[in-house]
Amino acid sequence: MRLSRYFLPLLKETPADATIASHKYMLRAGMIKQNSAGIYSWLPLGFKVLKKIEQIVREEQNKAGAIEMLMPTIQSADLWRETGRYDAYGPEMLRITDRHERDMLYGPTNEDMITDIFRSFVRSYKDLPKNLYHIQWKFRDERRPRFGVMRGREFLMKDAYSFDMTAEDARKSYNKMFLTYLNTYARMGLKAVAMKADTGPIGGDLSHEFIILAETGESEVFCHADLVNMPPPGELDFDADLQPLVDERLALYAATDEMHNADAFAKIPEDKQLSARGIEVGHIFYFGEKYSEPMNAAVMDQDGKAVTVHMGSYGVGVSRLVGGIIEASHDENGIIWPKAVTPFGAGIINLKVGDEEADKVSEDLYAKLSTAGIDPLYDDRSDRGGVKFSRMDLIGLPYSITVGPRGLKEGIVEVKTRATGERENLSPEAAVKFITSEYEGIV
RNA sequence: CGGAGUGUGGCGCAGUCCGGUUAGCGCACUCGUCUGGGGGACGAGAGGUCGUUGGUUCAAAUCCAAUCACUCCGACCA
């Protein structure tokens, strides 16, 4: 993309209502625009990141055997009355009345609807297990939206729902998601820890929250320090018994404040006791027959007997992750995107637009990086160098190549790595080679 | 939902307490000149129903009332 043709409305000054880094930088870098309290438009740059995160989540879900579909944002109140949640959910649910005076709602989650879909079509134990998911906008009328997309009212969530014959099988489905989540966050450059969690209004008795540590996190968390740097499980054999891998994680203490057990925490060696703040980026539940029983979602077993299915649900806050990643990866100059989610793979800064040689080399780099699948952003505007440098730092592309007459006299361009600030003088060819190799396995 | 605030060009703010010329300032924007390797200089411009409605007054951004929106602090949550 050529910057001169892109839509990137940057702000020089920080808007007054932003108090945390991710919110500030998302506004300043032209990623989002607030439309109402807790409701945002995703501008082109922000949208690209959102889509990249969504795609990583999707790929990992698919690997684990979950099947993607799409349910509507607007639901009928009837389903929610069946499970008793229409009254139980409270004012967080946005209730709507249509022209026929029918009670509708903007879905805050989809357990009721997916259970209805399941019971409509699935009749036999032979069809189980199943895990269905979608990535869809949700609305929860938060009492107090804040922190930009980290606590919006409208947010994009991946929610998966598993169906099994027995509690034991459901545990297997749960384990798949548990480990898949760790891989998912790791791919985005995040260190996430699974913590014992409260089940809230979703209900159930087995639940974990996935937390990334950040000073601006909303929840207080306690865990064994080794969990933070534990490598992700990596390639998984989903047909094998995954319990040992899960147990490995659960052996070390980790809990959010509402589930915190001070005695258990005290047993951790003192230098490993980690008490910090965290951002919840995922939450998984096993809730058994909580919805399948009232909604009569049952299948025939081998003996022709109806068996109520065991369910679980698994959420990832996709839009929240955009903010979460920035909280975890930024400095005083702006965002530092992990390679897997960066909106553009590299920036090209032409310091003297109009200079024949600088234009030629920049265009050539742009063409070669594009062909290599790097998706470069070419700053072809005629601003001064300083403006371009700070702009590039703010939007945080992992690499940028500076092209200017001074360097070209020696036949070199400068490649800067955003995270380290390191700069290296290379020939244009070597610069392309370097960046391409850095993206090996990601593009 | 309790408490505290804020609404004035695109953004950040001053002016409001104590009513009175043409509502200012910085940044951004447009045009021109000089510039050009870390947010440049000078000159010339454009842009505002002072959130909304009503009231008081000869006169309202300023006082009063209502209302809407947004923010912050707390209690609750992907």
Coordinates of C-alpha atoms (C1' of nucleotides) in Angstrom, one line a residue:
Chain A
M1 CA 0.0 0.0 0.0
R2 CA 1.2 3.5 -0.8
L3 CA 0.6 5.8 2.1
S4 CA -0.5 8.6 -0.2
R5 CA -3.5 6.5 -1.3
Y6 CA -4.2 4.9 2.1
F7 CA -6.6 6.1 4.8
L8 CA -4.5 6.5 7.9
P9 CA -5.8 9.4 10.0
L10 CA -3.1 9.8 12.6
L11 CA -3.4 12.1 15.6
K12 CA -0.4 14.1 16.8
E13 CA -1.9 14.7 20.2
T14 CA -3.4 12.1 22.5
P15 CA -7.2 12.5 22.8
A16 CA -8.1 13.4 26.4
D17 CA -10.3 10.3 27.1
A18 CA -7.5 7.8 26.5
T19 CA -5.8 6.7 29.7
I20 CA -4.0 3.5 28.8
A21 CA -1.3 2.9 26.2
S22 CA -3.3 0.6 23.9
H23 CA -6.2 3.1 23.7
K24 CA -3.9 6.0 23.1
Y25 CA -2.0 4.4 20.4
M26 CA -5.0 2.9 18.7
L27 CA -6.5 6.3 18.4
R28 CA -3.3 8.0 17.5
A29 CA -2.4 5.4 14.9
G30 CA -5.7 5.8 13.2
M31 CA -6.9 2.3 14.0
I32 CA -10.3 3.0 15.6
K33 CA -12.7 5.8 16.1
Q34 CA -15.2 5.9 18.9
N35 CA -18.8 6.3 17.8
S36 CA -20.6 5.9 21.2
A37 CA -19.5 4.8 24.7
G38 CA -17.8 1.5 24.2
I39 CA -18.7 1.3 20.5
Y40 CA -16.0 1.8 17.8
S41 CA -15.4 1.9 14.1
W42 CA -12.4 -0.1 13.0
L43 CA -10.5 2.1 10.6
P44 CA -8.4 0.4 7.9
L45 CA -5.2 -0.1 9.9
G46 CA -7.1 -1.4 13.0
F47 CA -9.3 -3.6 10.8
K48 CA -6.2 -5.3 9.2
V49 CA -4.9 -6.3 12.7
L50 CA -8.3 -7.4 13.8
K51 CA -8.6 -9.7 10.7
K52 CA -5.1 -11.1 11.3
I53 CA -5.9 -12.0 14.9
E54 CA -9.3 -13.5 13.8
Q55 CA -7.5 -15.6 11.2
I56 CA -5.0 -17.0 13.7
V57 CA -7.9 -17.9 16.0
R58 CA -9.7 -19.5 13.2
E59 CA -6.7 -21.6 12.0
E60 CA -6.1 -22.9 15.5
Q61 CA -9.8 -23.8 16.0
N62 CA -9.9 -25.6 12.8
K63 CA -6.8 -27.6 13.7
A64 CA -8.5 -28.7 16.8
G65 CA -11.4 -30.0 14.8
A66 CA -13.9 -27.2 15.6
I67 CA -16.2 -26.3 12.7
E68 CA -16.9 -22.7 11.8
M69 CA -20.4 -21.4 11.1
L70 CA -22.1 -18.1 11.7
M71 CA -25.1 -17.2 13.9
P72 CA -26.9 -13.9 13.9
T73 CA -26.3 -11.0 16.2
I74 CA -30.0 -10.5 16.9
Q75 CA -31.8 -13.3 18.7
S76 CA -35.3 -14.0 19.8
A77 CA -36.1 -13.8 23.5
D78 CA -38.0 -17.1 23.3
L79 CA -34.8 -19.3 23.4
W80 CA -33.5 -17.4 26.4
R81 CA -36.8 -17.9 28.2
E82 CA -36.4 -21.6 27.7
T83 CA -33.2 -21.7 29.6
G84 CA -34.4 -19.1 32.1
R85 CA -31.6 -16.8 31.1
Y86 CA -33.8 -14.0 29.7
D87 CA -34.5 -12.9 33.3
A88 CA -31.2 -14.1 34.8
Y89 CA -28.9 -12.2 32.5
G90 CA -30.0 -8.7 33.7
P91 CA -29.4 -5.3 32.3
E92 CA -26.2 -6.2 30.6
M93 CA -28.3 -7.7 27.8
L94 CA -29.5 -5.2 25.2
R95 CA -33.2 -5.9 24.7
I96 CA -35.0 -4.8 21.6
T97 CA -38.6 -4.9 20.5
D98 CA -39.4 -5.2 16.8
R99 CA -42.4 -3.7 15.0
H100 CA -44.6 -6.6 16.0
E101 CA -43.8 -6.1 19.6
R102 CA -41.7 -9.2 19.7
D103 CA -39.0 -9.4 22.3
M104 CA -35.6 -9.6 20.7
L105 CA -32.1 -9.1 22.0
Y106 CA -28.6 -8.4 20.7
G107 CA -26.7 -11.5 21.6
P108 CA -24.2 -11.3 24.4
T109 CA -23.3 -15.0 23.9
N110 CA -24.8 -17.9 22.0
E111 CA -25.3 -21.0 24.2
D112 CA -29.0 -21.0 23.9
M113 CA -29.0 -20.6 20.2
I114 CA -26.4 -23.2 19.4
T115 CA -28.2 -25.6 21.7
D116 CA -31.4 -25.0 19.7
I117 CA -29.5 -25.6 16.4
F118 CA -27.9 -28.8 17.8
R119 CA -31.2 -30.3 19.0
S120 CA -32.9 -29.5 15.7
F121 CA -30.5 -31.7 13.7
V122 CA -28.5 -34.1 15.9
R123 CA -30.2 -37.3 16.9
S124 CA -27.5 -40.0 17.2
Y125 CA -24.5 -40.7 19.4
K126 CA -22.7 -41.4 16.1
D127 CA -22.6 -37.7 15.4
L128 CA -20.7 -36.9 18.5
P129 CA -18.4 -35.3 19.5
K130 CA -19.0 -32.0 17.8
N131 CA -17.5 -28.6 18.3
L132 CA -19.1 -25.7 16.5
Y133 CA -17.9 -22.1 16.6
H134 CA -18.4 -18.7 15.1
I135 CA -16.6 -15.4 15.2
Q136 CA -19.3 -12.8 15.6
W137 CA -20.0 -9.4 17.2
K138 CA -21.5 -9.5 20.6
F139 CA -23.1 -6.7 22.7
R140 CA -23.0 -6.4 26.4
D141 CA -24.3 -3.3 27.9
E142 CA -21.5 -2.7 30.3
R143 CA -22.2 -0.4 33.2
R144 CA -19.0 1.3 32.5
P145 CA -17.2 0.8 29.2
R146 CA -13.6 2.0 29.3
F147 CA -10.0 1.4 28.0
G148 CA -11.0 1.5 24.4
V149 CA -11.6 -1.9 22.8
M150 CA -10.5 -3.6 26.0
R151 CA -13.8 -3.1 27.6
G152 CA -16.1 -2.1 24.8
R153 CA -19.8 -2.8 24.8
E154 CA -19.7 -4.1 21.2
F155 CA -16.9 -6.6 20.7
L156 CA -15.8 -9.4 18.4
M157 CA -15.6 -12.8 20.0
K158 CA -14.8 -16.3 18.9
D159 CA -17.2 -18.6 20.7
A160 CA -17.1 -22.4 20.3
Y161 CA -19.5 -24.9 21.8
S162 CA -18.8 -28.6 22.3
F163 CA -21.2 -31.4 22.5
D164 CA -20.4 -34.8 24.0
M165 CA -22.1 -38.0 25.3
T166 CA -20.5 -38.0 28.7
A167 CA -18.8 -35.8 31.2
E168 CA -15.6 -37.8 30.5
D169 CA -15.8 -37.1 26.8
A170 CA -16.6 -33.4 27.4
R171 CA -13.4 -33.2 29.4
K172 CA -11.5 -34.3 26.3
S173 CA -13.2 -31.6 24.3
Y174 CA -12.3 -29.1 27.0
N175 CA -8.7 -30.2 27.0
K176 CA -8.4 -29.7 23.2
M177 CA -9.6 -26.1 23.6
F178 CA -7.4 -25.6 26.7
L179 CA -4.2 -26.5 24.8
T180 CA -5.4 -24.9 21.5
Y181 CA -5.8 -21.6 23.4
L182 CA -2.2 -21.6 24.6
N183 CA -1.0 -22.2 21.1
T184 CA -3.3 -19.5 19.7
Y185 CA -2.0 -16.8 22.1
A186 CA 1.6 -17.9 21.6
R187 CA 1.3 -17.4 17.8
M188 CA 0.3 -13.7 18.5
G189 CA 3.5 -13.2 20.5
L190 CA 1.6 -13.3 23.8
K191 CA 2.5 -15.1 27.0
A192 CA -0.9 -16.3 28.3
V193 CA -1.5 -18.2 31.5
A194 CA -4.5 -20.4 32.2
M195 CA -6.0 -19.7 35.6
K196 CA -8.7 -21.3 37.6
A197 CA -11.7 -19.0 37.2
D198 CA -15.2 -18.3 38.4
T199 CA -17.9 -19.4 36.0
G200 CA -20.2 -16.4 36.2
P201 CA -23.6 -16.3 34.5
I202 CA -22.5 -19.0 32.0
G203 CA -22.6 -21.6 34.8
G204 CA -20.7 -24.8 35.2
D205 CA -18.0 -26.3 37.4
L206 CA -14.9 -26.4 35.3
S207 CA -13.5 -23.2 34.0
H208 CA -10.3 -21.4 33.2
E209 CA -9.5 -17.9 32.2
F210 CA -6.6 -17.1 29.9
I211 CA -4.7 -14.1 31.2
I212 CA -1.9 -12.0 29.8
L213 CA 0.0 -10.1 32.3
A214 CA -0.1 -6.3 32.0
E215 CA 0.0 -3.5 34.5
T216 CA -3.2 -2.1 33.2
G217 CA -5.0 -5.4 33.5
E218 CA -8.4 -5.3 35.2
S219 CA -8.1 -8.4 37.2
E220 CA -5.7 -9.3 40.0
V221 CA -4.1 -12.6 39.4
F222 CA -1.8 -15.0 41.4
C223 CA 0.3 -17.7 39.9
H224 CA 3.6 -19.6 39.9
A225 CA 6.1 -17.6 38.0
D226 CA 7.2 -20.5 35.8
L227 CA 3.8 -20.6 34.1
V228 CA 4.5 -17.3 32.4
N229 CA 7.4 -18.4 30.4
M230 CA 6.3 -22.0 29.9
P231 CA 6.5 -22.7 26.1
P232 CA 3.2 -23.4 24.4
P233 CA 2.3 -27.1 23.8
G234 CA 2.9 -26.7 20.0
E235 CA 1.9 -29.4 17.5
L236 CA -0.8 -31.5 19.1
D237 CA -2.2 -35.0 18.3
F238 CA -5.8 -34.4 19.0
D239 CA -6.6 -38.1 18.8
A240 CA -4.2 -38.8 21.7
D241 CA -4.9 -38.4 25.4
L242 CA -4.2 -34.7 26.1
Q243 CA -4.8 -34.9 29.9
P244 CA -1.1 -35.2 30.8
L245 CA -0.3 -32.0 28.9
V246 CA -3.1 -30.2 30.6
D247 CA -2.2 -31.6 34.0
E248 CA 1.3 -30.3 33.5
R249 CA -0.1 -26.8 33.4
L250 CA -2.6 -27.3 36.2
A251 CA 0.1 -28.7 38.5
L252 CA 1.3 -25.2 39.2
Y253 CA -0.9 -22.7 41.1
A254 CA -2.7 -20.1 39.1
A255 CA -5.9 -18.3 40.0
T256 CA -7.8 -15.1 39.5
D257 CA -8.7 -13.1 42.6
E258 CA -12.2 -14.5 43.0
M259 CA -10.8 -18.1 43.0
H260 CA -7.6 -17.2 44.9
N261 CA -6.5 -19.5 47.8
A262 CA -4.0 -17.7 49.9
D263 CA -2.8 -20.9 51.6
A264 CA -2.1 -22.7 48.3
F265 CA -0.4 -19.6 47.0
A266 CA 1.8 -19.5 50.1
K267 CA 3.1 -23.0 49.4
I268 CA 4.8 -21.8 46.2
P269 CA 8.5 -21.0 46.8
E270 CA 8.7 -17.4 47.7
D271 CA 10.8 -16.3 44.7
K272 CA 8.2 -17.9 42.4
Q273 CA 5.1 -16.3 43.9
L274 CA 3.8 -14.0 41.2
S275 CA 1.0 -11.6 42.1
A276 CA 0.2 -9.3 39.2
R277 CA -2.5 -7.7 37.1
G278 CA -3.8 -9.4 34.0
I279 CA -6.0 -9.0 31.0
E280 CA -8.5 -11.8 30.4
V281 CA -8.3 -12.7 26.7
G282 CA -10.1 -16.0 26.8
H283 CA -12.5 -18.0 29.0
I284 CA -13.4 -21.7 28.7
F285 CA -16.2 -23.5 30.6
Y286 CA -17.5 -27.0 31.0
F287 CA -21.1 -26.7 32.1
G288 CA -22.5 -30.2 31.6
E289 CA -26.3 -30.3 31.0
K290 CA -27.0 -26.7 32.1
Y291 CA -28.5 -25.8 28.7
S292 CA -29.1 -29.2 27.1
E293 CA -31.3 -30.3 29.9
P294 CA -33.8 -27.5 29.9
M295 CA -33.7 -27.3 26.1
N296 CA -34.0 -31.0 25.8
A297 CA -30.9 -31.5 23.6
A298 CA -30.5 -35.2 23.6
V299 CA -29.2 -38.0 21.3
M300 CA -29.9 -41.7 21.2
D301 CA -27.1 -43.9 22.6
Q302 CA -26.2 -47.4 21.4
D303 CA -29.1 -48.9 23.3
G304 CA -31.6 -46.5 21.8
K305 CA -31.9 -44.5 25.0
A306 CA -32.0 -40.7 25.0
V307 CA -29.0 -39.1 26.6
T308 CA -28.8 -35.4 27.4
V309 CA -25.6 -34.1 25.9
H310 CA -22.7 -32.5 27.9
M311 CA -21.6 -29.1 26.7
G312 CA -18.8 -26.7 27.1
S313 CA -18.2 -23.2 25.7
Y314 CA -15.0 -21.5 24.8
G315 CA -14.5 -17.8 24.2
V316 CA -11.7 -15.7 22.8
G317 CA -12.0 -11.9 22.9
V318 CA -10.8 -11.1 19.4
S319 CA -11.2 -7.4 19.5
R320 CA -9.9 -7.2 23.0
L321 CA -6.8 -8.9 21.9
V322 CA -5.9 -6.0 19.6
G323 CA -5.7 -3.8 22.7
G324 CA -4.1 -6.6 24.7
I325 CA -1.3 -7.1 22.3
I326 CA -0.5 -3.4 22.3
E327 CA -0.5 -3.4 26.1
A328 CA 2.1 -6.2 26.0
S329 CA 4.1 -4.7 23.2
H330 CA 4.8 -1.0 22.9
D331 CA 7.2 1.7 24.0
E332 CA 7.2 5.5 24.4
N333 CA 7.2 6.0 20.6
G334 CA 4.3 3.8 19.8
I335 CA 3.2 0.3 19.0
I336 CA 5.6 -2.6 18.4
W337 CA 3.6 -5.2 16.4
P338 CA 4.5 -8.9 16.7
K339 CA 5.2 -10.2 13.2
A340 CA 2.2 -12.5 13.1
V341 CA -0.4 -9.7 13.5
T342 CA 1.3 -6.6 12.1
P343 CA -1.0 -4.7 9.7
F344 CA 1.9 -4.3 7.2
G345 CA 5.0 -6.5 7.1
A346 CA 7.4 -3.6 6.6
G347 CA 7.6 0.1 5.9
I348 CA 9.5 1.8 3.2
I349 CA 10.5 5.4 3.9
N350 CA 11.4 7.4 0.9
L351 CA 13.2 10.4 2.3
K352 CA 13.2 12.4 -0.9
V353 CA 10.2 11.8 -3.0
G354 CA 10.9 13.3 -6.4
D355 CA 14.5 12.3 -6.4
E356 CA 14.9 10.0 -9.4
E357 CA 17.2 7.5 -7.7
A358 CA 15.3 7.4 -4.4
D359 CA 12.0 7.0 -6.2
K360 CA 13.3 4.2 -8.3
V361 CA 14.9 2.2 -5.5
S362 CA 11.8 2.7 -3.3
E363 CA 9.5 1.5 -6.0
D364 CA 11.7 -1.5 -6.7
L365 CA 11.7 -2.4 -3.0
Y366 CA 7.9 -2.0 -2.9
A367 CA 7.5 -4.3 -5.8
K368 CA 9.8 -7.0 -4.5
L369 CA 8.5 -7.0 -1.0
S370 CA 4.9 -7.1 -2.4
T371 CA 5.8 -10.1 -4.5
A372 CA 7.4 -11.8 -1.6
G373 CA 4.1 -11.5 0.3
I374 CA 5.4 -9.0 2.9
D375 CA 2.6 -6.5 2.2
P376 CA 4.7 -3.4 2.6
L377 CA 3.5 0.1 3.4
Y378 CA 5.4 2.6 1.2
D379 CA 5.6 6.1 2.7
D380 CA 5.6 8.1 -0.6
R381 CA 4.4 11.3 0.9
S382 CA 6.6 14.4 0.7
D383 CA 6.9 15.0 4.4
R384 CA 10.2 15.6 6.1
G385 CA 12.3 12.7 7.4
G386 CA 11.5 13.3 11.0
V387 CA 7.8 13.2 10.4
K388 CA 8.1 9.9 8.5
F389 CA 10.3 8.3 11.1
S390 CA 8.0 9.1 14.0
R391 CA 5.0 8.1 12.0
M392 CA 6.5 4.7 11.3
D393 CA 7.5 4.3 14.9
L394 CA 3.9 5.1 16.0
I395 CA 2.2 2.6 13.8
G396 CA 4.8 0.0 14.8
L397 CA 5.7 -2.1 11.8
P398 CA 8.3 -4.6 12.7
Y399 CA 10.8 -3.5 10.0
S400 CA 11.3 -0.4 8.0
I401 CA 13.6 0.5 5.2
T402 CA 14.9 4.0 4.8
V403 CA 15.8 5.1 1.3
G404 CA 17.5 8.4 0.8
P405 CA 20.0 10.0 -1.6
R406 CA 22.8 10.1 1.0
G407 CA 22.8 6.3 1.4
L408 CA 22.1 5.6 -2.2
K409 CA 25.4 7.3 -3.1
E410 CA 27.0 4.3 -1.3
G411 CA 24.5 1.9 -2.8
I412 CA 22.9 1.3 0.6
V413 CA 19.5 1.6 2.4
E414 CA 18.9 1.4 6.2
V415 CA 16.9 -1.4 7.7
K416 CA 15.5 -0.7 11.1
T417 CA 14.1 -3.3 13.5
R418 CA 11.3 -1.6 15.4
A419 CA 11.5 -3.8 18.6
T420 CA 15.2 -3.3 19.2
G421 CA 15.8 0.0 17.4
E422 CA 18.7 -1.7 15.7
R423 CA 19.7 -0.2 12.3
E424 CA 21.7 -1.8 9.6
N425 CA 23.0 -0.6 6.3
L426 CA 22.4 -3.0 3.5
S427 CA 22.1 -3.1 -0.2
P428 CA 18.5 -2.9 -1.4
E429 CA 18.7 -6.6 -2.5
A430 CA 20.1 -7.6 0.9
A431 CA 17.4 -5.6 2.7
V432 CA 14.6 -7.5 0.8
K433 CA 16.4 -10.8 1.6
F434 CA 16.7 -10.0 5.3
I435 CA 13.1 -9.0 5.7
T436 CA 11.8 -11.9 3.7
S437 CA 13.9 -14.3 5.8
E438 CA 12.6 -12.8 9.0
Y439 CA 9.1 -13.6 7.9
E440 CA 9.9 -17.2 7.0
G441 CA 7.2 -19.4 8.4
I442 CA 4.8 -16.5 9.1
V443 CA 3.8 -15.2 5.7
Chain B
rC1 C1' -25.6 1.7 39.7
rG2 C1' -23.3 5.3 43.5
rG3 C1' -19.6 9.4 43.5
rA4 C1' -16.9 13.3 40.6
rG5 C1' -16.4 15.9 36.2
rU6 C1' -16.5 17.7 31.1
rG7 C1' -19.1 19.5 26.5
rU8 C1' -16.1 26.2 22.9
rG9 C1' -13.2 25.1 14.5
rG10 C1' -10.4 18.2 13.0
rC11 C1' -7.2 17.5 17.9
rG12 C1' -5.5 19.8 22.6
rC13 C1' -7.0 23.9 25.4
rA14 C1' -8.1 29.4 27.4
rG15 C1' -12.3 32.5 28.1
rU16 C1' -17.4 31.0 32.3
rC17 C1' -16.4 32.5 39.0
rC18 C1' -17.4 38.7 38.2
rG19 C1' -22.8 38.9 31.5
rG20 C1' -20.9 44.0 27.5
rU21 C1' -16.3 45.4 20.9
rU22 C1' -15.2 41.2 15.7
rA23 C1' -15.0 34.3 20.8
rG24 C1' -8.9 33.6 21.4
rC25 C1' -4.2 30.3 21.5
rG26 C1' -1.1 25.9 20.0
rC27 C1' -1.2 21.8 16.6
rA28 C1' -3.4 20.1 12.2
rC29 C1' -5.5 22.0 7.2
rU30 C1' -5.0 25.2 2.2
rC31 C1' -1.7 28.3 -1.0
rG32 C1' 3.3 30.4 -1.7
rU33 C1' 8.7 30.8 -0.8
rC34 C1' 13.0 28.8 1.4
rU35 C1' 14.1 24.0 3.1
rG36 C1' 14.8 18.5 3.4
rG37 C1' 18.7 11.8 7.2
rG38 C1' 14.4 12.1 13.7
rG39 C1' 7.7 15.8 14.4
rG40 C1' 11.5 22.7 10.0
rA41 C1' 11.1 28.5 9.0
rC42 C1' 8.6 32.7 7.1
rG43 C1' 4.3 34.9 4.7
rA44 C1' -0.8 34.6 3.3
rG45 C1' -5.6 32.1 4.1
rA46 C1' -9.9 28.9 5.3
rG47 C1' -12.6 26.9 9.2
rG48 C1' -16.9 28.0 15.2
rU49 C1' -25.3 27.1 15.6
rC50 C1' -19.8 27.9 22.3
rG51 C1' -23.9 20.0 23.2
rU52 C1' -29.5 20.9 22.9
rU53 C1' -34.0 23.2 24.6
rG54 C1' -36.2 26.8 27.5
rG55 C1' -35.8 31.0 30.9
rU56 C1' -33.6 35.7 33.2
rU57 C1' -31.7 40.4 30.9
rC58 C1' -31.2 46.2 26.9
rA59 C1' -27.4 42.3 26.2
rA60 C1' -25.7 35.2 27.5
rA61 C1' -20.1 30.8 25.7
rU62 C1' -20.7 33.4 30.6
rC63 C1' -26.4 33.5 35.1
rC64 C1' -30.9 29.8 36.1
rA65 C1' -33.6 25.2 34.8
rA66 C1' -34.3 20.9 32.2
rU67 C1' -32.3 17.5 28.9
rC68 C1' -28.7 14.8 25.9
rA69 C1' -23.8 13.0 25.3
rC70 C1' -19.1 11.7 26.9
rU71 C1' -15.1 10.9 30.6
rC72 C1' -12.9 9.6 35.3
rC73 C1' -13.1 6.9 40.5
rG74 C1' -15.6 2.7 42.8
rA75 C1' -18.8 -2.0 43.1
rC76 C1' -19.7 -6.1 38.4
rC77 C1' -17.6 -8.7 33.4
rA78 C1' -15.1 -12.0 26.5

